[in-house]
GROMACS .gro file of C-alpha atoms in nm:
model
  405
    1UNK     CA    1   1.199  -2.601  -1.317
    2UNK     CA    2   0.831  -2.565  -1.277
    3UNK     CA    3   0.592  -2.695  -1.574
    4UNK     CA    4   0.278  -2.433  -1.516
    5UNK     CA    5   0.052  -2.635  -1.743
    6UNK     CA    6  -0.216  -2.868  -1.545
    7UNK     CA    7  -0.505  -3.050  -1.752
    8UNK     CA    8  -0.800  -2.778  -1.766
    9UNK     CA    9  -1.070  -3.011  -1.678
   10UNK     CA   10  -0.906  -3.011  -1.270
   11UNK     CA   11  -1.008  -2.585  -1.287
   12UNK     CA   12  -1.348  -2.669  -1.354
   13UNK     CA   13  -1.618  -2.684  -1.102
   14UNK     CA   14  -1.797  -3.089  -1.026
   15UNK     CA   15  -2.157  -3.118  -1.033
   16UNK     CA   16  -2.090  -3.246  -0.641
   17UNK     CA   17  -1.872  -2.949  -0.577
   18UNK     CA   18  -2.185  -2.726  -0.721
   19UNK     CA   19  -2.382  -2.926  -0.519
   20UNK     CA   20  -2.202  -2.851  -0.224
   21UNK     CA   21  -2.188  -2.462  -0.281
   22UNK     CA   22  -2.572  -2.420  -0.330
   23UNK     CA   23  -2.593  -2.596   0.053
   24UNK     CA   24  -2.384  -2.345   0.209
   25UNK     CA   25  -2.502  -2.069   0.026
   26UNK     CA   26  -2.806  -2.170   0.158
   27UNK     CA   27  -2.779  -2.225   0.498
   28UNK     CA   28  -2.500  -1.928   0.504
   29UNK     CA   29  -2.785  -1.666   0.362
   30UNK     CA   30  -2.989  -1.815   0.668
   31UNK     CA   31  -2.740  -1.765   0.941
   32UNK     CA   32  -2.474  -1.485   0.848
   33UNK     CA   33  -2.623  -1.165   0.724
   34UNK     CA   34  -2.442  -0.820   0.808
   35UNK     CA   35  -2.600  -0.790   1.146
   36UNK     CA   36  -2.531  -1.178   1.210
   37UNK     CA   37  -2.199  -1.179   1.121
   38UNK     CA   38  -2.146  -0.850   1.355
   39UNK     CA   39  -2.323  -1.068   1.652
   40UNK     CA   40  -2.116  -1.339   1.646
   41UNK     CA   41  -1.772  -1.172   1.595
   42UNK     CA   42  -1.859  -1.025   1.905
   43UNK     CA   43  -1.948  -1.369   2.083
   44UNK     CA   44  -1.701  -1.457   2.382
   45UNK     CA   45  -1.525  -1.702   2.118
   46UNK     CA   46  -1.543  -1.459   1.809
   47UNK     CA   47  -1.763  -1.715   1.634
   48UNK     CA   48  -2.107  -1.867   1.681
   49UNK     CA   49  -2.062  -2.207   1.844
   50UNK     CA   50  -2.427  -2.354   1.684
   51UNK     CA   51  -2.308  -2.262   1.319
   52UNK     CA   52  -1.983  -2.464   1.365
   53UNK     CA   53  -2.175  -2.723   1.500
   54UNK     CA   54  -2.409  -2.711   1.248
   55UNK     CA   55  -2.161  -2.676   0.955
   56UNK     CA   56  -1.952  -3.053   1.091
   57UNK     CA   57  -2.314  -3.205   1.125
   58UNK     CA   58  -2.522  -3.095   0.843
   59UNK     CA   59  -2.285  -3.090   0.610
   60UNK     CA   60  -1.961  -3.237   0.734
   61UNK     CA   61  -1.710  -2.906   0.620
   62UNK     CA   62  -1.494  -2.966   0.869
   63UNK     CA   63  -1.421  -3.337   0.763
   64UNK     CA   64  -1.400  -3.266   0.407
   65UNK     CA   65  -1.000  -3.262   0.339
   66UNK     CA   66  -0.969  -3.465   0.629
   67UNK     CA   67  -0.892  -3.886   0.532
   68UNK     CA   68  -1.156  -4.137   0.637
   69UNK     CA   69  -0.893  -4.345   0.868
   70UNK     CA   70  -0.878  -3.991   1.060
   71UNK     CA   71  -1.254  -3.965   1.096
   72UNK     CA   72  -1.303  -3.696   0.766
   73UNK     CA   73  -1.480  -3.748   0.464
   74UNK     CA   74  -1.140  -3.857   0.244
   75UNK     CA   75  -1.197  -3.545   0.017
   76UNK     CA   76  -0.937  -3.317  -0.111
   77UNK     CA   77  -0.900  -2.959  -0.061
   78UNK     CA   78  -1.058  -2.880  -0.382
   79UNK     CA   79  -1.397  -2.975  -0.178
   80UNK     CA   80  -1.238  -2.751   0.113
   81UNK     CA   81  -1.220  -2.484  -0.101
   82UNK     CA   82  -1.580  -2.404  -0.205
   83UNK     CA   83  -1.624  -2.417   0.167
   84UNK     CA   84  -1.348  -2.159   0.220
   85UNK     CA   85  -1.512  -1.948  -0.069
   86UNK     CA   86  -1.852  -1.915   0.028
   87UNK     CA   87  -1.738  -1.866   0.365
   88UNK     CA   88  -1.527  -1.586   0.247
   89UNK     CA   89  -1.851  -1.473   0.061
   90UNK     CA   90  -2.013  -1.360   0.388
   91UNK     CA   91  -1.712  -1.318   0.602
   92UNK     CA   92  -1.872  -1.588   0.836
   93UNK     CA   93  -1.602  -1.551   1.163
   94UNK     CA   94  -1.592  -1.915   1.204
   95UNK     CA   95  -1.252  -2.046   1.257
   96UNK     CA   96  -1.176  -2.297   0.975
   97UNK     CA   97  -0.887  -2.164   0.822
   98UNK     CA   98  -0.654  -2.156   1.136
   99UNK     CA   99  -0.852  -2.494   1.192
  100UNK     CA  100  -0.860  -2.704   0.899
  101UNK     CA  101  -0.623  -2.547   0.702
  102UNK     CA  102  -0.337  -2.464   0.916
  103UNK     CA  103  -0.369  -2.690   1.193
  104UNK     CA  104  -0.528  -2.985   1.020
  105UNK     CA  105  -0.280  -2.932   0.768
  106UNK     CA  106   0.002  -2.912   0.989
  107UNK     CA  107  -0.119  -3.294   1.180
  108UNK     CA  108  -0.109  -3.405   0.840
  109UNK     CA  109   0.220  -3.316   0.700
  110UNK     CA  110   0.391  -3.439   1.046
  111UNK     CA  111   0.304  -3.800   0.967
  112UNK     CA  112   0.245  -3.880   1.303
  113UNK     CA  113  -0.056  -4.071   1.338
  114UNK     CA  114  -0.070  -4.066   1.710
  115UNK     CA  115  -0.072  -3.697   1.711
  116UNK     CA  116  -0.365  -3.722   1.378
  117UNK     CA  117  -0.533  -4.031   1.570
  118UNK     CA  118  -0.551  -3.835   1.859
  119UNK     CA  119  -0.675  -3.487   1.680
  120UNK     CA  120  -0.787  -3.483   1.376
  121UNK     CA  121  -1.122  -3.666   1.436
  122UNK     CA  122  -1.179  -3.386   1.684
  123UNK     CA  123  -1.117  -3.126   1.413
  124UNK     CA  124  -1.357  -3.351   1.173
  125UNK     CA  125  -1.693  -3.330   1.421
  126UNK     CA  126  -1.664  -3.007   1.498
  127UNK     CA  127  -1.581  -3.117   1.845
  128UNK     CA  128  -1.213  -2.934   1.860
  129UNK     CA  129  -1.096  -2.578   1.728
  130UNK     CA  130  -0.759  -2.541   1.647
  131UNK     CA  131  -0.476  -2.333   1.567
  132UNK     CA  132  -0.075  -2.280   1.494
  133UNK     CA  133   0.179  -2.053   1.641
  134UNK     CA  134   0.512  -1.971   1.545
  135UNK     CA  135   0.448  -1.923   1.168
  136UNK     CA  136   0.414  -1.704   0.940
  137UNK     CA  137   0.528  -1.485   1.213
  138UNK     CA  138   0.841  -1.595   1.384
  139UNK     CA  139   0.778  -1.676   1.781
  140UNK     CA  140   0.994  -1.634   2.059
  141UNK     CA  141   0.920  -1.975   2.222
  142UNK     CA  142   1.129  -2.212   2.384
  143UNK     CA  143   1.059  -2.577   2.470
  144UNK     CA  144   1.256  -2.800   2.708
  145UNK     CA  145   1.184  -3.109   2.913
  146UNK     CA  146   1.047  -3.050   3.269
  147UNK     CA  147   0.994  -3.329   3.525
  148UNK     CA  148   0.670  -3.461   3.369
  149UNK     CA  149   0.822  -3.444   3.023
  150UNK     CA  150   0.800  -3.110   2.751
  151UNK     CA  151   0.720  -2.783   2.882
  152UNK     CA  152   0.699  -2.450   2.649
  153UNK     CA  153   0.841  -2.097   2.776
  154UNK     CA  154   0.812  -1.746   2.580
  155UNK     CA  155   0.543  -1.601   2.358
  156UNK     CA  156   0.379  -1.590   1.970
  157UNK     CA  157   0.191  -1.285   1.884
  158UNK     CA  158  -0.104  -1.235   1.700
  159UNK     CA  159  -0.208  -1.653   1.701
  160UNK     CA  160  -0.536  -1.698   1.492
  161UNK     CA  161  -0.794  -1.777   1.712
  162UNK     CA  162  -0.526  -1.788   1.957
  163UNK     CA  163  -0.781  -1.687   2.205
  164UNK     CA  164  -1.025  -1.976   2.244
  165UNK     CA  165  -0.882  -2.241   2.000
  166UNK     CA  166  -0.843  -2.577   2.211
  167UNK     CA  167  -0.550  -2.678   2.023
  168UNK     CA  168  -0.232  -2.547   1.988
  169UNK     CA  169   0.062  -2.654   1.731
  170UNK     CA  170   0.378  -2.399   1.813
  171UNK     CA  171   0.711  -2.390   1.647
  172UNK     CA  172   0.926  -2.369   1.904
  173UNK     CA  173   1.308  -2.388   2.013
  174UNK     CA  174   1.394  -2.718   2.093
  175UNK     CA  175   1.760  -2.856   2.234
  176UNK     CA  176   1.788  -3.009   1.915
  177UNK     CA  177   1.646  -2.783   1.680
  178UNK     CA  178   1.315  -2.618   1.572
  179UNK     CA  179   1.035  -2.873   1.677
  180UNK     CA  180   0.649  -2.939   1.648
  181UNK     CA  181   0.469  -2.935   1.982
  182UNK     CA  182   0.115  -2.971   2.041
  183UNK     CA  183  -0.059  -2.777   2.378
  184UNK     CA  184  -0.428  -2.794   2.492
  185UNK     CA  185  -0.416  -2.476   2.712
  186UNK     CA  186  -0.789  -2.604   2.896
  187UNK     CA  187  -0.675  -2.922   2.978
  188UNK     CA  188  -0.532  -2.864   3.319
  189UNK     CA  189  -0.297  -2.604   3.285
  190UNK     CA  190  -0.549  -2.303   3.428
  191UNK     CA  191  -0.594  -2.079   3.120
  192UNK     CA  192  -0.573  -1.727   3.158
  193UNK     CA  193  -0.768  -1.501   2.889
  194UNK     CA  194  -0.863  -1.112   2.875
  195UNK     CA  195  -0.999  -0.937   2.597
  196UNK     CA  196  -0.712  -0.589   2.554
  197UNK     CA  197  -0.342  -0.582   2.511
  198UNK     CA  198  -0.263  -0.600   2.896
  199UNK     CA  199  -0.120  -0.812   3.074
  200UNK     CA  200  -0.350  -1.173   3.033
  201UNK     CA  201  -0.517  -1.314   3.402
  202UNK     CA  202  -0.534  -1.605   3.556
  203UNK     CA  203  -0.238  -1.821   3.736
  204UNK     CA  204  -0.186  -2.126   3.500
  205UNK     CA  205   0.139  -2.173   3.242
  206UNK     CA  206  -0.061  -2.020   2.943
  207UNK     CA  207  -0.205  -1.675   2.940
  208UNK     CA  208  -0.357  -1.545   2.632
  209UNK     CA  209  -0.461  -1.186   2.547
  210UNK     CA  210  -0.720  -1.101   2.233
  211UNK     CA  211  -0.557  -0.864   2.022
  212UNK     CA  212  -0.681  -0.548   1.879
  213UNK     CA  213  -0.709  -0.590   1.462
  214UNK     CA  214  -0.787  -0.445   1.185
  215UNK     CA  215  -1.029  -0.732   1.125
  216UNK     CA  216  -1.311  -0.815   1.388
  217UNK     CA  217  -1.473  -1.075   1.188
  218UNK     CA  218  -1.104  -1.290   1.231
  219UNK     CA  219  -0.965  -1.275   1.600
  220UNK     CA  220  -0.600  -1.307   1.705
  221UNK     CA  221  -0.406  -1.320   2.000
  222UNK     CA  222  -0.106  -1.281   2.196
  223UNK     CA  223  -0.017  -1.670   2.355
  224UNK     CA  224   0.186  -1.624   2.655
  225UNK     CA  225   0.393  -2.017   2.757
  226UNK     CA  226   0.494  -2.009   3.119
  227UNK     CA  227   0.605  -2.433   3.150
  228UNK     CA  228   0.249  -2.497   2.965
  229UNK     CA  229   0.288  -2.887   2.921
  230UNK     CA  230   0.303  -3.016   2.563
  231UNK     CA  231   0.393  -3.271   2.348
  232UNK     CA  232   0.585  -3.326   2.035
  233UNK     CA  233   0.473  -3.356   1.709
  234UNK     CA  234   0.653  -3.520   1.434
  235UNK     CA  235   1.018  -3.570   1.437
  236UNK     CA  236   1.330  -3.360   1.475
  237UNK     CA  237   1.429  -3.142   1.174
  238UNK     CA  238   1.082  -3.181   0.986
  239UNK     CA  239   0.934  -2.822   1.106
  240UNK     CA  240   1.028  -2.621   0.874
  241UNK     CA  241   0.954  -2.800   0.569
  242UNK     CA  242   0.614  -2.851   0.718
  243UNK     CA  243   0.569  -2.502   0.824
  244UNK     CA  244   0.594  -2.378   0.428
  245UNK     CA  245   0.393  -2.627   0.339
  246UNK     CA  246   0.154  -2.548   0.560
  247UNK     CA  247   0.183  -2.162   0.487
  248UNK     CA  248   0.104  -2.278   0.108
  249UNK     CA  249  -0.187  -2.420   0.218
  250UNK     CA  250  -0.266  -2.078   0.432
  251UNK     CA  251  -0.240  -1.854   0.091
  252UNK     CA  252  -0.450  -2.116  -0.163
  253UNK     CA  253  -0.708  -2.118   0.165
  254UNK     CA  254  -0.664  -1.736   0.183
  255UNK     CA  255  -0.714  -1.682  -0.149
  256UNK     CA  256  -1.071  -1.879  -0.195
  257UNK     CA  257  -1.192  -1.644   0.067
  258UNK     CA  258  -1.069  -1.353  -0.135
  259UNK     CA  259  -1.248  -1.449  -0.431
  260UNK     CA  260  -1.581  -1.511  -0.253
  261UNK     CA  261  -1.527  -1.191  -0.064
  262UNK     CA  262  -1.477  -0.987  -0.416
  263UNK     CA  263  -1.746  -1.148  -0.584
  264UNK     CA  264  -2.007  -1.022  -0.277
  265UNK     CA  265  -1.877  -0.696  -0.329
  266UNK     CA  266  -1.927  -0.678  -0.717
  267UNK     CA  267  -2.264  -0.839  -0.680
  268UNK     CA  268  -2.357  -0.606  -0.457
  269UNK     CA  269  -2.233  -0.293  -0.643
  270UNK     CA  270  -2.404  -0.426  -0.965
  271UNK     CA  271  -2.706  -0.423  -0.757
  272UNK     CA  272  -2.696  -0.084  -0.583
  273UNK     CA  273  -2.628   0.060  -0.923
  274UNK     CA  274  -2.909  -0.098  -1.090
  275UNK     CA  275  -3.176   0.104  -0.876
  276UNK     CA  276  -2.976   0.430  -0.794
  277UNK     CA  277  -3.065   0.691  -0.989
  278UNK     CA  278  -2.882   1.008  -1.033
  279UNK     CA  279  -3.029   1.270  -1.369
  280UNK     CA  280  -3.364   1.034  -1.364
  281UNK     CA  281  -3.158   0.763  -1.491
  282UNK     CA  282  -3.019   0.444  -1.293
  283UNK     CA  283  -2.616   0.519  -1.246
  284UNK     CA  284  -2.514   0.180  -1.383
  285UNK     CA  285  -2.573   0.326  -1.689
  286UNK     CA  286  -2.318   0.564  -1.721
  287UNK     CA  287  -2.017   0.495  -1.917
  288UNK     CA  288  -1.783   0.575  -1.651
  289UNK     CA  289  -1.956   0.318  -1.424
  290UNK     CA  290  -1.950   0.047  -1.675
  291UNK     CA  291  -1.618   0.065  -1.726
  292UNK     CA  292  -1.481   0.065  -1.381
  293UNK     CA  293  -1.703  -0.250  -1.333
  294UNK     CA  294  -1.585  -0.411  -1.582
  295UNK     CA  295  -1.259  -0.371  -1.488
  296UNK     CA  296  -1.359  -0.532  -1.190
  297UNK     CA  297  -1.500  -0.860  -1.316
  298UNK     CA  298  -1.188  -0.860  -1.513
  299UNK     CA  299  -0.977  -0.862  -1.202
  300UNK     CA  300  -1.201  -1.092  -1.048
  301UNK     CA  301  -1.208  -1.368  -1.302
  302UNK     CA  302  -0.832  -1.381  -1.325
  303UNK     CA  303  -0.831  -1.387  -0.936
  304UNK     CA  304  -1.063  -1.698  -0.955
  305UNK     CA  305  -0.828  -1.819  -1.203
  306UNK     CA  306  -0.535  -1.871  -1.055
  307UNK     CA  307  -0.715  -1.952  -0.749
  308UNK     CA  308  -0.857  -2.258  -0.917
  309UNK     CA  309  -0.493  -2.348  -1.074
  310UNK     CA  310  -0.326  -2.318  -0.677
  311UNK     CA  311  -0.656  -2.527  -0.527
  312UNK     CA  312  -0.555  -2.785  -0.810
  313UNK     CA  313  -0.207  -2.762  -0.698
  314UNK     CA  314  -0.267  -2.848  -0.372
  315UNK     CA  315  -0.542  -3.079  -0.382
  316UNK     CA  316  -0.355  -3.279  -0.627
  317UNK     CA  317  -0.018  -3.259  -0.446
  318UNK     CA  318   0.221  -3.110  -0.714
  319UNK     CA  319   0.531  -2.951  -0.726
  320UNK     CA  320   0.456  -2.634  -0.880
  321UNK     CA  321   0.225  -2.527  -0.530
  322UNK     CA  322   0.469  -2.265  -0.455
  323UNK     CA  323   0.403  -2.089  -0.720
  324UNK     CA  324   0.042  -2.096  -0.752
  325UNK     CA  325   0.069  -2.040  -0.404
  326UNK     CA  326   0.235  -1.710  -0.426
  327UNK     CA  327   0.069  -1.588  -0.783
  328UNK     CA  328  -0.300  -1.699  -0.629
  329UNK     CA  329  -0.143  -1.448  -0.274
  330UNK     CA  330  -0.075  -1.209  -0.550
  331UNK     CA  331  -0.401  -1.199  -0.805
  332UNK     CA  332  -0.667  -1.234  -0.580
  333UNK     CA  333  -0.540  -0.969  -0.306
  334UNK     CA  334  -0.530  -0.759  -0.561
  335UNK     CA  335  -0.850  -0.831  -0.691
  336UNK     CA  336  -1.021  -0.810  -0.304
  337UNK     CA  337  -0.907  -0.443  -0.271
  338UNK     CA  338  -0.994  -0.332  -0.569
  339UNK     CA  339  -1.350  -0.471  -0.508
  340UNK     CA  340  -1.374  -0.345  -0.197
  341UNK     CA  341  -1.255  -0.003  -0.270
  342UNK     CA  342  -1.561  -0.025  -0.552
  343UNK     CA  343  -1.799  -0.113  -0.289
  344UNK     CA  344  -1.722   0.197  -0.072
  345UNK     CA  345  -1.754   0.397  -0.376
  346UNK     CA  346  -1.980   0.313  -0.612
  347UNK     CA  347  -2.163   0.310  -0.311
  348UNK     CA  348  -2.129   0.701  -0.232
  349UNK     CA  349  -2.158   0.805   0.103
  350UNK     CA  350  -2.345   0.551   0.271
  351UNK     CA  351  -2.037   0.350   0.232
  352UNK     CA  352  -1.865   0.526   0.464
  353UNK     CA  353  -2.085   0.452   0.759
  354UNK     CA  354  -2.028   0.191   1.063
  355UNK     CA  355  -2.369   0.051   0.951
  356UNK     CA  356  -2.304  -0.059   0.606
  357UNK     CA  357  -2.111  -0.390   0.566
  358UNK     CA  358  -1.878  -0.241   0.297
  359UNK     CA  359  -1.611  -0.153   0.600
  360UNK     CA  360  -1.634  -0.487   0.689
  361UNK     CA  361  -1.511  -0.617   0.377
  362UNK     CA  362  -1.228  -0.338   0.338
  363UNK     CA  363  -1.180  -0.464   0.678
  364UNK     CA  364  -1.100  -0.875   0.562
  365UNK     CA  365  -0.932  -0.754   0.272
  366UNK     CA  366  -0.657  -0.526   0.421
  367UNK     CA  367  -0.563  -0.779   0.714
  368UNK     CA  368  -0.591  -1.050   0.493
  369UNK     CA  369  -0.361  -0.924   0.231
  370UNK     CA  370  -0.047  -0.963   0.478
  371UNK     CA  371  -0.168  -1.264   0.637
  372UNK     CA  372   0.038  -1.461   0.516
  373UNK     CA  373   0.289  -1.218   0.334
  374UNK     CA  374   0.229  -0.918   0.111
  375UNK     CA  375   0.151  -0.885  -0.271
  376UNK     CA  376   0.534  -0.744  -0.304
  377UNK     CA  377   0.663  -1.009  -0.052
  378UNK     CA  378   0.479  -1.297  -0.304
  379UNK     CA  379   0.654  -1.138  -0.650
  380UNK     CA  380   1.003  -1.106  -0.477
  381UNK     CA  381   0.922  -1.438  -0.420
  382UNK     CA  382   0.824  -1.560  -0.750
  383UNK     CA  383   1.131  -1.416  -0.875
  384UNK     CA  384   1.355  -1.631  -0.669
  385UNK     CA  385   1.136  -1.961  -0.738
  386UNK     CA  386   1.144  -1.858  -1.125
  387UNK     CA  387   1.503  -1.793  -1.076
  388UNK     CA  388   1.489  -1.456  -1.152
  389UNK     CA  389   1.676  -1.395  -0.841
  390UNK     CA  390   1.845  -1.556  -0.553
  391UNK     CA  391   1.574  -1.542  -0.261
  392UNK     CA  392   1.303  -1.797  -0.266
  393UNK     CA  393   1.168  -1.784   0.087
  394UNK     CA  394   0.968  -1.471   0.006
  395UNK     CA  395   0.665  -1.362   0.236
  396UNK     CA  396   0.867  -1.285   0.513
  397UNK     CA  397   0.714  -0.971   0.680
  398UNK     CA  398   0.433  -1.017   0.936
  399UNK     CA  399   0.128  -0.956   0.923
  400UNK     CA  400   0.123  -0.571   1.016
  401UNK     CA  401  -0.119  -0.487   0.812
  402UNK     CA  402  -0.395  -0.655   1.031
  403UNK     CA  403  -0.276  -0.454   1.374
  404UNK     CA  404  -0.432  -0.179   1.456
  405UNK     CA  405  -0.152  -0.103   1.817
   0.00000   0.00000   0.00000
C-alpha cells in the first residue's frame, strides 16, 4: 500500500531554494529570450556551449543533486528541480535532463563508484554531456565481448541528445541478461554524425543521425552500434530496476519543466490581455476571458502541486515515487497543453505565426507529453499501482508524439 500523506512543510519553497530561482531567472532573462533560444537550438550541438558552461560555474546546476564525494554540491533533487523549472520557463535547449537527470541518475542508482568516480564529476563541471539509450523506448542493441573486451551491435532511436552527448549509458542485450554499458562515442571509435534521417557518415563503430521532432528546442537521435567499445555498468540483473527508477526521475524532472513552461504561458497571456483592446476596452476584461484564465491558474496550481509532492518523493527517497511520478506525468501535462493552447488563442492571430514563441511552447508541450509515456499510459498505470487493476508497468508507448517522420 502507498501512504500519500508527506509532512507539508517538504512542498514548500526554502529561502535558499528562492534564492536560487531569482539567480537563474536572472541570468536566464539575460541569455535565453525567443530569438536566443531559436539561435542556439540551431547551434551544431542544439545548445549553447557558453551557457552550460556558465550555468556549472556560476552557479554550479549541474552539481546540485550530484554528492560531494562525486564532485557535486551534495544537494537533493528538490534543488535540481527549481533548476529544471526555470529552465522549463524559457525552454532553454540545454541538455540537463538527459544529463543530470537520466544519466546522472542512472551512475547513481548502479552503485558503481568506478563508473560515478569516473563520470559524474564530469557531469558536475559542466565538462561532460550525457545521455541514456534503451529506455523509455525499447532498443534493439546487443552487447558481447570482442577481443579487447565489450563491444555493442544494433541501434536505439530517438536518444536525447543522442547526437553530441559524450556519454552514453545503453540498455542492452547481454549473454547473461539485460545489462548497463557505458560508451564515449569521441573517444577513439571515429564518430559518424549527419543532421537528416539518412544513413549517418563516417567509418567508426558508432554512427549517429539527428532526428527530425516535433520539438527543436530538445534534439534526439538515432545511435547506430557497429562493435563501438564499452564498458559495463553495475552488475548483472540490476537494469531494469534502475531503468524505472530512472524513468521516475525522467517524469518528476519532466514535470518541473512543465510547470515553468505553463506558468510563462499564463504570464504572458495575462499580459497580452492587459493592453489589447477590442470595443475601447482591454480584453482581459471580459467575462469570458476571465474565466478561461482562471481556469488556467486552476490547472496550473494543481500541476505545481503534485509536482512539488513527486520532487519531495524523490528527493527524499520514498516509496510512494511511483505514484507521484505518474499523477505529477498526468497533472502537469495536462496543465502544459491547456496553457499553451491559451497562449495561441488568447493571443488571436499573431499566435499562429513562425515568429511568435507561442509555437514553440505548443511545440515542448506536445513532445514532452509522451516523453516518457502518455497522460492515459500514466492513469492505466495508477490503476495497477493502486490496485485497481493488474498492470503496473504503465507508460509503455514511445514517444511518438515528439516525431514528426
Amino acid at each position: 500500500m502507498f501512504r500519500l500523506d508527506t509532512d507539508p512543510t517538504l512542498l514548500l519553497e526554502s529561502e535558499e531554494r528562492r534564492q536560487l530561482r531569482e539567480v537563474l531567472r536572472e541570468l536566464l532573462k539575460e541569455t535565453c529570450g525567443p530569438e536566443e533560444v531559436r539561435k542556439q537550438a540551431a547551434e551544431p550541438r542544439g545548445h549553447d556551449r557558453l551557457l552550460w558552461e556558465r550555468l556549472a560555474s556560476e552557479i554550479g546546476v549541474q552539481a546540485l543533486a550530484v554528492p560531494e564525494e562525486f564532485g557535486g554540491a551534495g544537494y537533493t533533487f528538490a534543488e535540481l528541480a527549481v533548476a529544471l523549472e526555470e529552465t522549463g520557463r524559457v525552454l532553454c535547449p540545454a541538455p540537463l535532463l538527459p544529463t543530470v537527470v537520466l544519466a546522472g541518475h542512472t551512475l547513481l542508482r548502479s552503485g558503481d563508484r568506478q563508473a560515478c568516480q569516473r563520470w559524474l564529476p564530469g557531469i558536475a563541471d559542466g565538462s561532460l554531456t550525457a545521455t541514456v539509450a534503451g529506455f523509455p523506448q525499447a532498443a534493439n542493441v546487443a552487447a558481447e565481448r570482442g577481443a579487447g573486451g565489450w563491444v555493442l551491435r544494433g541501434e536505439a532511436d530517438f536518444v536525447l541528445d543522442g547526437e553530441g552527448a559524450d556519454l552514453i549509458l545503453v540498455a542492452a542485450e547481454a549473454p547473461d541478461g539485460t545489462r548497463l554499458f557505458a560508451c564515449e562515442p569521441d573517444h577513439g571509435t571515429g564518430t559518424g554524425t549527419r543532421t537528416g534521417t539518412g544513413p549517418g557518415v563516417g567509418s567508426g563503430t558508432c554512427e549517429r543521425v539527428a532526428r527530425r521532432v516535433l520539438d527543436p528546442t530538445r534534439r534526439q537521435a538515432l545511435v547506430r552500434f557497429r562493435g563501438t567499445p564499452a564498458e559495463p555498468v553495475g552488475e548483472a540483473g540490476q537494469a531494469a530496476a534502475i531503468v524505472a527508477a530512472v524513468l521516475d526521475a525522467g517524469r518528476v524532472a519532466l514535470a518541473a519543466e512543465h510547470v515553468g513552461g505553463s506558468a510563462h504561458a499564463l504570464d504572458a497571456v495575462l499580459e497580452y490581455v492587459r493592453h489589447r483592446t477590442q470595443f475601447g476596452r482591454p480584453i482581459g476584461s471580459f467575462q469570458v476571458v476571465k474565466h478561461r484564465l482562471a481556469d488556467l491558474l486552476v490547472d496550473l496550481e494543481g500541476a505545481r502541486s503534485a509536482s512539488a509532492y513527486a520532487t519531495a518523493c524523490l528527493a527524499g527517497g520514498r516509496a510512494e515515487l511511483p505514484v507521484a511520478a505518474s499523477s505529477a506525468a498526468v497533472a502537469c501535462s495536462g496543465a502544459y497543453r491547456l496553457a499553451t493552447a491559451e497562449y495561441v488563442q488568447l493571443h488571436g492571430g499573431i499566435g499562429f505565426t513562425w515568429e511568435h514563441p507561442a509555437h514553440l511552447y505548443v511545440r515542448r508541450a506536445r513532445a514532452g507529453e509522451a516523453l516518457f509515456g502518455t497522460a492515459d499510459d500514466h492513469r492505466l498505470r495508477l490503476a495497477g499501482l493502486l490496485g485497481l487493476t493488474g498492470r503496473t508497468n504503465g507508460a509503455s508507448r514511445t514517444n511518438r508524439a515528439s516525431r514528426t517522420d
